[in-house]
Amino acid sequence: MASIAGCYGDSGSDAVVISGNQNLAQNLDIQAFYDAGVSEEIDIEISAGPEDTDSRSEAFVSTLDAGQSSPDIMMMDNGWTIPFISRGDIANLEAEMDSSFIEEVKADSFDMLVRTASNPNTGEMWALPFFPDYPTMQYRKDLFRAAGYSDSDFETWATDPPSWEEWSATVAEVHEQSDVDYGYVWQADSYAGLSCCSFNELMSTYGGAYFGDLDNLFGPVGDRPVTVEDEAVLESINVARDMVYGNGEASQDITQCAPEEVFGWSEPDTDGAFVGDSNAVAMRNWTYTIGMAEGDEQFTEGEELGVMPMPYGRSESEVEADGLGGTVSAQGGWLLGVNPHTNDMAETLEVLRAVHSEEVQAAVLDGPGFLPHQPDLVESLAGDHPAYGDYSETLAIAGDNAVSRPVTPVWPQQSQQVHQEVNDAFQGNKTPSAAMSDLSTALSDLEDL
């Protein structure tokens, strides 16, 4: 049912073409669109574009700049959709679709997905939420059981995660009593994932931010404060250092629980340590690793997975900025943008509308394995899923507490400055205050370009 193609440009097909990835093209049952009410007279194809997110963005730029009509619908990373919106490269859905449907989508969907799909100046929704992604804390229940923890602890953590003080001490205790090499593994290499995600969420849970509160996430560029020298940001760096070196640099009592290797690790490294080799107590990672751990080829008999929202640094009542503090997960995920050069806008929008249906979201979960973009459906649909079923309530909480990276046209350059300076501070190449002073200057200069 899915047409798999590796290129962009006019396909010569009269079908509505959705540019997804290989997984989507191979595993999404298109019948779900017809079950959701799309006319049987509309042919639907799913093409597989570049898997790499930057390559996908570049391909869409080329396609749209050339005025090509296919693909009709484009799967876009929520981390770079706003620049397409700001340039007017994709169709404004609020101008093309009825207001009642738009309001329904906004009300039903994860808020941060909607915000990354909207024009930051007008609030108009230019893209449709497709599926979210966000990290959770995954841990080896069997190792915790051996150290004296029980189901009552796991049940509490599933909806009410502990603080970083408590969790770091707990992981260190379990690690000391286990036969695995690593305690807590996470991604802290100098790469884009540190800027957008692992540091962003750690900083946010202490009340820190790159540009003040969440209202400034998406601009206005050049007219928002740069706040990386704030105490909460410095504290989060010291917390990360204490988890690795245990030197007591943070004001909180953080126990050494992570290996020094994490300062050079990204997702594949932590995947291998926690899932592939079953050689770590706990791991921060995206939802896909839940499926990996639950698969028959990964965790062996007796190795039991636990999942909880990310630990918190300070409670929401202890921080000044709204939406920060408490448990925080970095917002990942994908949106669907419409090519304004499509040969048939009406048919394209009919297909797009179906994506918000329960039928299509269920098919996206059952086939490719992507979570619904509606929190209510995460609990109801994922609750029956073989990999996610035991963790659906946790996943809904993590999604509700997700924070986006500050997506603007200058974020790609700012991201590079962030991960270089933060990683230098992590490793002790610079003091946290010196690194954040240099970062503040670099971010301010980029804001003024």
Short mmCIF file of N, CA and C in Angstrom, two decimals, residues 125-289:
data_model
loop_
_atom_site.label_atom_id
_atom_site.label_comp_id
_atom_site.label_asym_id
_atom_site.label_seq_id
_atom_site.Cartn_x
_atom_site.Cartn_y
_atom_site.Cartn_z
N MET A 125 -1.85 28.19 13.44
CA MET A 125 -1.28 26.85 13.25
C MET A 125 -1.03 26.59 11.77
N TRP A 126 0.22 26.42 11.41
CA TRP A 126 0.61 26.20 10.01
C TRP A 126 0.92 24.74 9.72
N ALA A 127 1.07 23.92 10.73
CA ALA A 127 1.36 22.49 10.53
C ALA A 127 0.50 21.69 11.50
N LEU A 128 0.31 20.43 11.21
CA LEU A 128 -0.53 19.57 12.06
C LEU A 128 0.37 18.68 12.91
N PRO A 129 0.14 18.60 14.22
CA PRO A 129 0.89 17.64 15.04
C PRO A 129 0.71 16.22 14.48
N PHE A 130 1.81 15.49 14.39
CA PHE A 130 1.76 14.13 13.86
C PHE A 130 2.03 13.13 14.98
N PHE A 131 3.23 13.11 15.50
CA PHE A 131 3.49 12.26 16.67
C PHE A 131 4.59 12.89 17.52
N PRO A 132 4.48 12.73 18.83
CA PRO A 132 5.47 13.32 19.74
C PRO A 132 6.59 12.33 20.03
N ASP A 133 7.67 12.87 20.56
CA ASP A 133 8.69 12.04 21.17
C ASP A 133 9.28 12.84 22.32
N TYR A 134 9.66 12.16 23.35
CA TYR A 134 10.24 12.81 24.52
C TYR A 134 10.90 11.72 25.35
N PRO A 135 11.90 12.08 26.13
CA PRO A 135 12.60 11.08 26.91
C PRO A 135 11.90 10.74 28.22
N THR A 136 12.24 9.61 28.73
CA THR A 136 11.85 9.20 30.08
C THR A 136 13.08 8.62 30.76
N MET A 137 12.97 8.39 32.05
CA MET A 137 14.01 7.69 32.78
C MET A 137 13.66 6.21 32.77
N GLN A 138 14.53 5.41 32.18
CA GLN A 138 14.32 3.96 32.11
C GLN A 138 15.33 3.28 33.03
N TYR A 139 14.89 2.26 33.72
CA TYR A 139 15.78 1.64 34.71
C TYR A 139 15.50 0.15 34.82
N ARG A 140 16.46 -0.56 35.38
CA ARG A 140 16.37 -2.02 35.53
C ARG A 140 15.68 -2.35 36.85
N LYS A 141 14.39 -2.67 36.77
CA LYS A 141 13.65 -3.03 37.98
C LYS A 141 14.29 -4.20 38.71
N ASP A 142 14.81 -5.15 37.96
CA ASP A 142 15.38 -6.34 38.61
C ASP A 142 16.55 -5.98 39.51
N LEU A 143 17.38 -5.01 39.07
CA LEU A 143 18.50 -4.59 39.90
C LEU A 143 18.01 -3.84 41.14
N PHE A 144 16.96 -3.05 40.97
CA PHE A 144 16.40 -2.33 42.10
C PHE A 144 15.76 -3.29 43.10
N ARG A 145 15.09 -4.32 42.59
CA ARG A 145 14.50 -5.33 43.48
C ARG A 145 15.59 -5.99 44.32
N ALA A 146 16.70 -6.33 43.67
CA ALA A 146 17.79 -6.99 44.39
C ALA A 146 18.38 -6.10 45.47
N ALA A 147 18.23 -4.78 45.29
CA ALA A 147 18.75 -3.83 46.28
C ALA A 147 17.71 -3.46 47.33
N GLY A 148 16.52 -4.09 47.28
CA GLY A 148 15.53 -3.89 48.32
C GLY A 148 14.36 -3.01 47.96
N TYR A 149 14.29 -2.55 46.73
CA TYR A 149 13.15 -1.73 46.29
C TYR A 149 12.03 -2.64 45.80
N SER A 150 10.80 -2.12 45.80
CA SER A 150 9.65 -2.98 45.54
C SER A 150 8.69 -2.32 44.56
N ASP A 151 7.60 -3.02 44.26
CA ASP A 151 6.60 -2.52 43.33
C ASP A 151 5.98 -1.21 43.82
N SER A 152 5.88 -1.03 45.11
CA SER A 152 5.30 0.22 45.61
C SER A 152 6.17 1.41 45.24
N ASP A 153 7.49 1.23 45.24
CA ASP A 153 8.41 2.30 44.80
C ASP A 153 8.21 2.57 43.31
N PHE A 154 8.16 1.50 42.53
CA PHE A 154 8.03 1.65 41.08
C PHE A 154 6.71 2.33 40.70
N GLU A 155 5.65 1.96 41.42
CA GLU A 155 4.34 2.55 41.14
C GLU A 155 4.33 4.04 41.47
N THR A 156 4.98 4.41 42.54
CA THR A 156 5.06 5.83 42.91
C THR A 156 5.85 6.61 41.86
N TRP A 157 7.02 6.10 41.50
CA TRP A 157 7.88 6.79 40.54
C TRP A 157 7.21 6.94 39.18
N ALA A 158 6.34 6.02 38.82
CA ALA A 158 5.72 6.04 37.49
C ALA A 158 4.93 7.31 37.22
N THR A 159 4.41 7.92 38.28
CA THR A 159 3.64 9.15 38.12
C THR A 159 4.19 10.31 38.94
N ASP A 160 5.06 10.02 39.89
CA ASP A 160 5.60 11.05 40.78
C ASP A 160 7.10 10.79 40.95
N PRO A 161 7.90 11.22 39.97
CA PRO A 161 9.32 10.87 40.00
C PRO A 161 10.06 11.54 41.15
N PRO A 162 11.16 10.96 41.60
CA PRO A 162 11.93 11.55 42.69
C PRO A 162 12.75 12.75 42.22
N SER A 163 13.36 13.45 43.16
CA SER A 163 14.26 14.55 42.83
C SER A 163 15.60 13.98 42.34
N TRP A 164 16.41 14.86 41.72
CA TRP A 164 17.74 14.42 41.30
C TRP A 164 18.59 14.06 42.52
N GLU A 165 18.39 14.72 43.64
CA GLU A 165 19.11 14.34 44.86
C GLU A 165 18.81 12.89 45.23
N GLU A 166 17.52 12.58 45.30
CA GLU A 166 17.11 11.23 45.70
C GLU A 166 17.50 10.20 44.64
N TRP A 167 17.26 10.54 43.37
CA TRP A 167 17.51 9.56 42.31
C TRP A 167 19.00 9.26 42.17
N SER A 168 19.85 10.27 42.25
CA SER A 168 21.28 10.02 42.11
C SER A 168 21.78 9.11 43.23
N ALA A 169 21.30 9.32 44.44
CA ALA A 169 21.69 8.46 45.57
C ALA A 169 21.16 7.05 45.40
N THR A 170 19.93 6.94 44.89
CA THR A 170 19.32 5.62 44.69
C THR A 170 20.07 4.83 43.62
N VAL A 171 20.36 5.46 42.51
CA VAL A 171 21.09 4.78 41.43
C VAL A 171 22.47 4.35 41.91
N ALA A 172 23.16 5.22 42.65
CA ALA A 172 24.48 4.87 43.17
C ALA A 172 24.40 3.67 44.10
N GLU A 173 23.37 3.63 44.94
CA GLU A 173 23.18 2.50 45.86
C GLU A 173 22.94 1.20 45.09
N VAL A 174 22.06 1.26 44.10
CA VAL A 174 21.76 0.05 43.32
C VAL A 174 22.99 -0.39 42.53
N HIS A 175 23.71 0.58 41.96
CA HIS A 175 24.91 0.25 41.18
C HIS A 175 25.94 -0.45 42.05
N GLU A 176 26.11 0.02 43.27
CA GLU A 176 27.11 -0.57 44.16
C GLU A 176 26.78 -2.03 44.47
N GLN A 177 25.49 -2.38 44.45
CA GLN A 177 25.09 -3.74 44.79
C GLN A 177 24.88 -4.63 43.56
N SER A 178 25.14 -4.09 42.38
CA SER A 178 24.89 -4.85 41.15
C SER A 178 26.20 -5.28 40.50
N ASP A 179 26.06 -6.02 39.40
CA ASP A 179 27.26 -6.47 38.69
C ASP A 179 27.39 -5.79 37.32
N VAL A 180 26.72 -4.66 37.12
CA VAL A 180 26.83 -3.93 35.87
C VAL A 180 27.90 -2.86 36.00
N ASP A 181 28.44 -2.42 34.86
CA ASP A 181 29.55 -1.47 34.88
C ASP A 181 29.13 -0.03 35.12
N TYR A 182 27.90 0.31 34.72
CA TYR A 182 27.50 1.71 34.74
C TYR A 182 26.29 1.93 35.63
N GLY A 183 26.22 3.12 36.22
CA GLY A 183 25.03 3.52 36.95
C GLY A 183 24.04 4.19 36.01
N TYR A 184 24.05 5.52 35.99
CA TYR A 184 23.12 6.29 35.16
C TYR A 184 23.83 6.73 33.88
N VAL A 185 23.30 6.32 32.73
CA VAL A 185 23.89 6.72 31.45
C VAL A 185 22.95 7.68 30.73
N TRP A 186 23.53 8.73 30.14
CA TRP A 186 22.75 9.74 29.42
C TRP A 186 23.61 10.36 28.34
N GLN A 187 23.06 11.29 27.59
CA GLN A 187 23.72 11.83 26.40
C GLN A 187 24.23 13.23 26.69
N ALA A 188 25.56 13.39 26.77
CA ALA A 188 26.15 14.69 27.10
C ALA A 188 27.33 15.02 26.21
N ASP A 189 27.41 14.40 25.05
CA ASP A 189 28.45 14.73 24.08
C ASP A 189 28.24 16.15 23.57
N SER A 190 29.25 16.73 22.94
CA SER A 190 29.10 18.04 22.31
C SER A 190 28.46 17.86 20.95
N TYR A 191 27.13 17.81 20.94
CA TYR A 191 26.36 17.61 19.71
C TYR A 191 25.00 18.26 19.89
N ALA A 192 24.23 18.33 18.80
CA ALA A 192 22.97 19.08 18.83
C ALA A 192 22.02 18.56 19.89
N GLY A 193 22.06 17.25 20.18
CA GLY A 193 21.16 16.68 21.16
C GLY A 193 21.38 17.19 22.58
N LEU A 194 22.60 17.68 22.86
CA LEU A 194 22.85 18.27 24.18
C LEU A 194 22.14 19.61 24.30
N SER A 195 22.20 20.42 23.24
CA SER A 195 21.59 21.76 23.26
C SER A 195 20.08 21.69 23.33
N CYS A 196 19.50 20.89 22.44
CA CYS A 196 18.04 20.88 22.31
C CYS A 196 17.36 20.12 23.40
N CYS A 197 18.10 19.13 23.97
CA CYS A 197 17.36 18.11 24.69
C CYS A 197 17.90 17.82 26.09
N SER A 198 19.00 17.09 26.18
CA SER A 198 19.40 16.62 27.51
C SER A 198 19.77 17.76 28.45
N PHE A 199 20.51 18.78 27.96
CA PHE A 199 20.80 19.92 28.83
C PHE A 199 19.59 20.83 28.97
N ASN A 200 18.85 21.00 27.91
CA ASN A 200 17.66 21.86 27.94
C ASN A 200 16.69 21.40 29.04
N GLU A 201 16.45 20.09 29.11
CA GLU A 201 15.49 19.61 30.11
C GLU A 201 16.07 19.65 31.52
N LEU A 202 17.37 19.35 31.66
CA LEU A 202 17.98 19.41 32.99
C LEU A 202 17.96 20.84 33.51
N MET A 203 18.33 21.78 32.67
CA MET A 203 18.30 23.19 33.02
C MET A 203 16.88 23.64 33.37
N SER A 204 15.92 23.19 32.57
CA SER A 204 14.52 23.60 32.77
C SER A 204 13.97 23.10 34.10
N THR A 205 14.37 21.91 34.51
CA THR A 205 13.82 21.37 35.75
C THR A 205 14.36 22.10 36.97
N TYR A 206 15.44 22.86 36.80
CA TYR A 206 15.94 23.72 37.87
C TYR A 206 15.44 25.16 37.73
N GLY A 207 14.61 25.40 36.69
CA GLY A 207 14.07 26.73 36.49
C GLY A 207 14.90 27.59 35.57
N GLY A 208 15.92 27.00 34.93
CA GLY A 208 16.78 27.75 34.03
C GLY A 208 16.28 27.70 32.60
N ALA A 209 16.76 28.64 31.77
CA ALA A 209 16.36 28.71 30.37
C ALA A 209 17.39 29.51 29.60
N TYR A 210 17.40 29.32 28.31
CA TYR A 210 18.29 30.09 27.46
C TYR A 210 17.85 31.55 27.36
N PHE A 211 16.54 31.74 27.28
CA PHE A 211 16.01 33.09 27.03
C PHE A 211 14.86 33.44 27.98
N GLY A 212 15.08 33.27 29.25
CA GLY A 212 14.04 33.61 30.21
C GLY A 212 12.94 32.59 30.27
N ASP A 213 11.68 33.01 30.29
CA ASP A 213 10.59 32.06 30.45
C ASP A 213 10.15 31.48 29.10
N LEU A 214 9.17 30.59 29.15
CA LEU A 214 8.75 29.86 27.95
C LEU A 214 8.11 30.75 26.90
N ASP A 215 7.64 31.92 27.30
CA ASP A 215 7.04 32.82 26.32
C ASP A 215 8.07 33.31 25.29
N ASN A 216 9.35 33.19 25.63
CA ASN A 216 10.40 33.66 24.73
C ASN A 216 11.02 32.55 23.88
N LEU A 217 10.48 31.34 23.98
CA LEU A 217 11.08 30.20 23.28
C LEU A 217 11.24 30.46 21.79
N PHE A 218 10.24 31.05 21.17
CA PHE A 218 10.23 31.15 19.72
C PHE A 218 10.42 32.60 19.24
N GLY A 219 11.02 33.41 20.10
CA GLY A 219 11.30 34.79 19.74
C GLY A 219 10.52 35.75 20.63
N PRO A 220 10.54 37.03 20.30
CA PRO A 220 11.17 37.61 19.12
C PRO A 220 12.70 37.67 19.22
N VAL A 221 13.37 37.18 18.19
CA VAL A 221 14.83 37.20 18.15
C VAL A 221 15.31 38.64 18.24
N GLY A 222 16.29 38.86 19.11
CA GLY A 222 16.85 40.20 19.28
C GLY A 222 16.11 41.05 20.28
N ASP A 223 15.00 40.54 20.79
CA ASP A 223 14.19 41.32 21.74
C ASP A 223 13.75 40.41 22.89
N ARG A 224 14.68 39.60 23.39
CA ARG A 224 14.39 38.73 24.52
C ARG A 224 15.68 38.61 25.34
N PRO A 225 15.56 38.36 26.62
CA PRO A 225 16.76 38.31 27.45
C PRO A 225 17.55 37.01 27.24
N VAL A 226 18.85 37.08 27.31
CA VAL A 226 19.71 35.90 27.33
C VAL A 226 20.03 35.61 28.79
N THR A 227 19.66 34.43 29.27
CA THR A 227 19.67 34.17 30.72
C THR A 227 20.52 32.97 31.11
N VAL A 228 21.52 32.64 30.31
CA VAL A 228 22.31 31.45 30.61
C VAL A 228 23.29 31.65 31.75
N GLU A 229 23.45 32.90 32.23
CA GLU A 229 24.32 33.12 33.38
C GLU A 229 23.53 33.09 34.69
N ASP A 230 22.23 32.80 34.62
CA ASP A 230 21.42 32.73 35.83
C ASP A 230 21.87 31.58 36.73
N GLU A 231 21.59 31.71 38.01
CA GLU A 231 22.00 30.70 38.99
C GLU A 231 21.45 29.32 38.67
N ALA A 232 20.22 29.26 38.18
CA ALA A 232 19.61 27.95 37.90
C ALA A 232 20.34 27.21 36.79
N VAL A 233 20.86 27.94 35.81
CA VAL A 233 21.61 27.31 34.73
C VAL A 233 22.95 26.80 35.25
N LEU A 234 23.64 27.63 36.02
CA LEU A 234 24.92 27.21 36.61
C LEU A 234 24.73 26.01 37.53
N GLU A 235 23.62 26.01 38.29
CA GLU A 235 23.35 24.88 39.18
C GLU A 235 23.17 23.59 38.39
N SER A 236 22.47 23.65 37.26
CA SER A 236 22.24 22.44 36.47
C SER A 236 23.55 21.88 35.91
N ILE A 237 24.50 22.76 35.54
CA ILE A 237 25.82 22.29 35.09
C ILE A 237 26.55 21.61 36.25
N ASN A 238 26.50 22.21 37.42
CA ASN A 238 27.16 21.61 38.57
C ASN A 238 26.51 20.28 38.97
N VAL A 239 25.21 20.18 38.80
CA VAL A 239 24.53 18.91 39.07
C VAL A 239 25.05 17.83 38.14
N ALA A 240 25.16 18.15 36.84
CA ALA A 240 25.68 17.18 35.88
C ALA A 240 27.11 16.78 36.24
N ARG A 241 27.92 17.74 36.64
CA ARG A 241 29.31 17.43 37.01
C ARG A 241 29.35 16.56 38.27
N ASP A 242 28.49 16.86 39.22
CA ASP A 242 28.48 16.05 40.45
C ASP A 242 28.03 14.63 40.18
N MET A 243 27.09 14.44 39.25
CA MET A 243 26.66 13.08 38.92
C MET A 243 27.81 12.26 38.36
N VAL A 244 28.78 12.93 37.73
CA VAL A 244 29.93 12.23 37.15
C VAL A 244 31.12 12.21 38.09
N TYR A 245 31.46 13.36 38.66
CA TYR A 245 32.70 13.47 39.44
C TYR A 245 32.48 13.43 40.95
N GLY A 246 31.28 13.75 41.41
CA GLY A 246 30.99 13.67 42.84
C GLY A 246 31.76 14.65 43.69
N ASN A 247 32.02 15.85 43.17
CA ASN A 247 32.85 16.81 43.89
C ASN A 247 32.06 17.78 44.77
N GLY A 248 30.74 17.68 44.77
CA GLY A 248 29.94 18.55 45.61
C GLY A 248 29.91 19.99 45.16
N GLU A 249 29.93 20.22 43.86
CA GLU A 249 29.91 21.59 43.34
C GLU A 249 28.51 22.20 43.36
N ALA A 250 27.48 21.38 43.27
CA ALA A 250 26.11 21.88 43.28
C ALA A 250 25.69 22.21 44.71
N SER A 251 24.69 23.08 44.82
CA SER A 251 24.17 23.39 46.16
C SER A 251 23.37 22.23 46.72
N GLN A 252 22.82 21.41 45.84
CA GLN A 252 22.11 20.21 46.27
C GLN A 252 23.09 19.07 46.52
N ASP A 253 22.63 18.07 47.23
CA ASP A 253 23.47 16.92 47.58
C ASP A 253 23.31 15.85 46.49
N ILE A 254 24.09 15.97 45.44
CA ILE A 254 24.02 15.05 44.31
C ILE A 254 25.11 13.98 44.46
N THR A 255 24.71 12.73 44.34
CA THR A 255 25.63 11.61 44.50
C THR A 255 26.22 11.19 43.16
N GLN A 256 27.49 10.86 43.14
CA GLN A 256 28.13 10.38 41.92
C GLN A 256 27.45 9.09 41.47
N CYS A 257 26.94 9.08 40.22
CA CYS A 257 26.19 7.91 39.76
C CYS A 257 26.36 7.65 38.27
N ALA A 258 27.07 8.52 37.55
CA ALA A 258 27.21 8.40 36.10
C ALA A 258 28.68 8.30 35.72
N PRO A 259 28.99 7.57 34.65
CA PRO A 259 30.39 7.44 34.23
C PRO A 259 30.86 8.67 33.46
N GLU A 260 32.15 8.93 33.48
CA GLU A 260 32.71 10.07 32.76
C GLU A 260 32.49 9.95 31.26
N GLU A 261 32.31 8.72 30.79
CA GLU A 261 32.10 8.50 29.35
C GLU A 261 30.89 9.25 28.79
N VAL A 262 29.90 9.57 29.64
CA VAL A 262 28.69 10.20 29.12
C VAL A 262 28.99 11.55 28.47
N PHE A 263 30.10 12.20 28.85
CA PHE A 263 30.44 13.48 28.24
C PHE A 263 30.93 13.34 26.81
N GLY A 264 31.01 12.10 26.33
CA GLY A 264 31.32 11.84 24.93
C GLY A 264 30.30 10.93 24.27
N TRP A 265 29.15 10.74 24.95
CA TRP A 265 28.15 9.79 24.46
C TRP A 265 26.91 10.48 23.90
N SER A 266 26.37 9.89 22.84
CA SER A 266 25.05 10.25 22.32
C SER A 266 24.17 9.01 22.40
N GLU A 267 23.02 9.03 21.74
CA GLU A 267 22.03 7.96 21.90
C GLU A 267 22.55 6.54 21.59
N PRO A 268 23.26 6.32 20.49
CA PRO A 268 23.70 4.95 20.23
C PRO A 268 24.58 4.37 21.33
N ASP A 269 25.37 5.22 21.98
CA ASP A 269 26.25 4.74 23.05
C ASP A 269 25.44 4.31 24.27
N THR A 270 24.47 5.14 24.65
CA THR A 270 23.67 4.77 25.81
C THR A 270 22.76 3.59 25.50
N ASP A 271 22.24 3.52 24.26
CA ASP A 271 21.44 2.37 23.85
C ASP A 271 22.22 1.07 24.05
N GLY A 272 23.46 1.10 23.60
CA GLY A 272 24.29 -0.10 23.70
C GLY A 272 24.58 -0.49 25.12
N ALA A 273 24.82 0.49 25.98
CA ALA A 273 25.16 0.18 27.36
C ALA A 273 23.96 -0.34 28.14
N PHE A 274 22.80 0.32 27.98
CA PHE A 274 21.65 -0.04 28.80
C PHE A 274 20.84 -1.19 28.22
N VAL A 275 20.55 -1.11 26.92
CA VAL A 275 19.68 -2.11 26.29
C VAL A 275 20.50 -3.24 25.69
N GLY A 276 21.45 -2.87 24.82
CA GLY A 276 22.19 -3.89 24.09
C GLY A 276 22.99 -4.81 24.99
N ASP A 277 23.75 -4.20 25.93
CA ASP A 277 24.62 -5.00 26.81
C ASP A 277 24.02 -5.23 28.19
N SER A 278 22.87 -4.64 28.48
CA SER A 278 22.25 -4.74 29.82
C SER A 278 23.29 -4.44 30.90
N ASN A 279 24.02 -3.34 30.70
CA ASN A 279 25.20 -3.08 31.52
C ASN A 279 25.11 -1.75 32.26
N ALA A 280 23.89 -1.28 32.51
CA ALA A 280 23.71 -0.03 33.24
C ALA A 280 22.46 -0.13 34.11
N VAL A 281 22.43 0.65 35.17
CA VAL A 281 21.30 0.66 36.09
C VAL A 281 20.13 1.45 35.51
N ALA A 282 20.42 2.61 34.92
CA ALA A 282 19.36 3.49 34.45
C ALA A 282 19.85 4.30 33.25
N MET A 283 18.90 4.81 32.46
CA MET A 283 19.23 5.54 31.25
C MET A 283 18.16 6.58 30.95
N ARG A 284 18.60 7.77 30.55
CA ARG A 284 17.71 8.79 29.98
C ARG A 284 17.69 8.57 28.48
N ASN A 285 16.50 8.35 27.92
CA ASN A 285 16.43 8.19 26.47
C ASN A 285 14.99 8.32 25.97
N TRP A 286 14.88 8.35 24.65
CA TRP A 286 13.61 8.56 23.96
C TRP A 286 12.74 7.31 24.02
N THR A 287 11.50 7.46 23.59
CA THR A 287 10.54 6.37 23.74
C THR A 287 10.90 5.13 22.92
N TYR A 288 11.67 5.30 21.84
CA TYR A 288 11.95 4.13 21.00
C TYR A 288 12.71 3.05 21.75
N THR A 289 13.48 3.45 22.77
CA THR A 289 14.25 2.45 23.49
C THR A 289 13.37 1.60 24.41
#
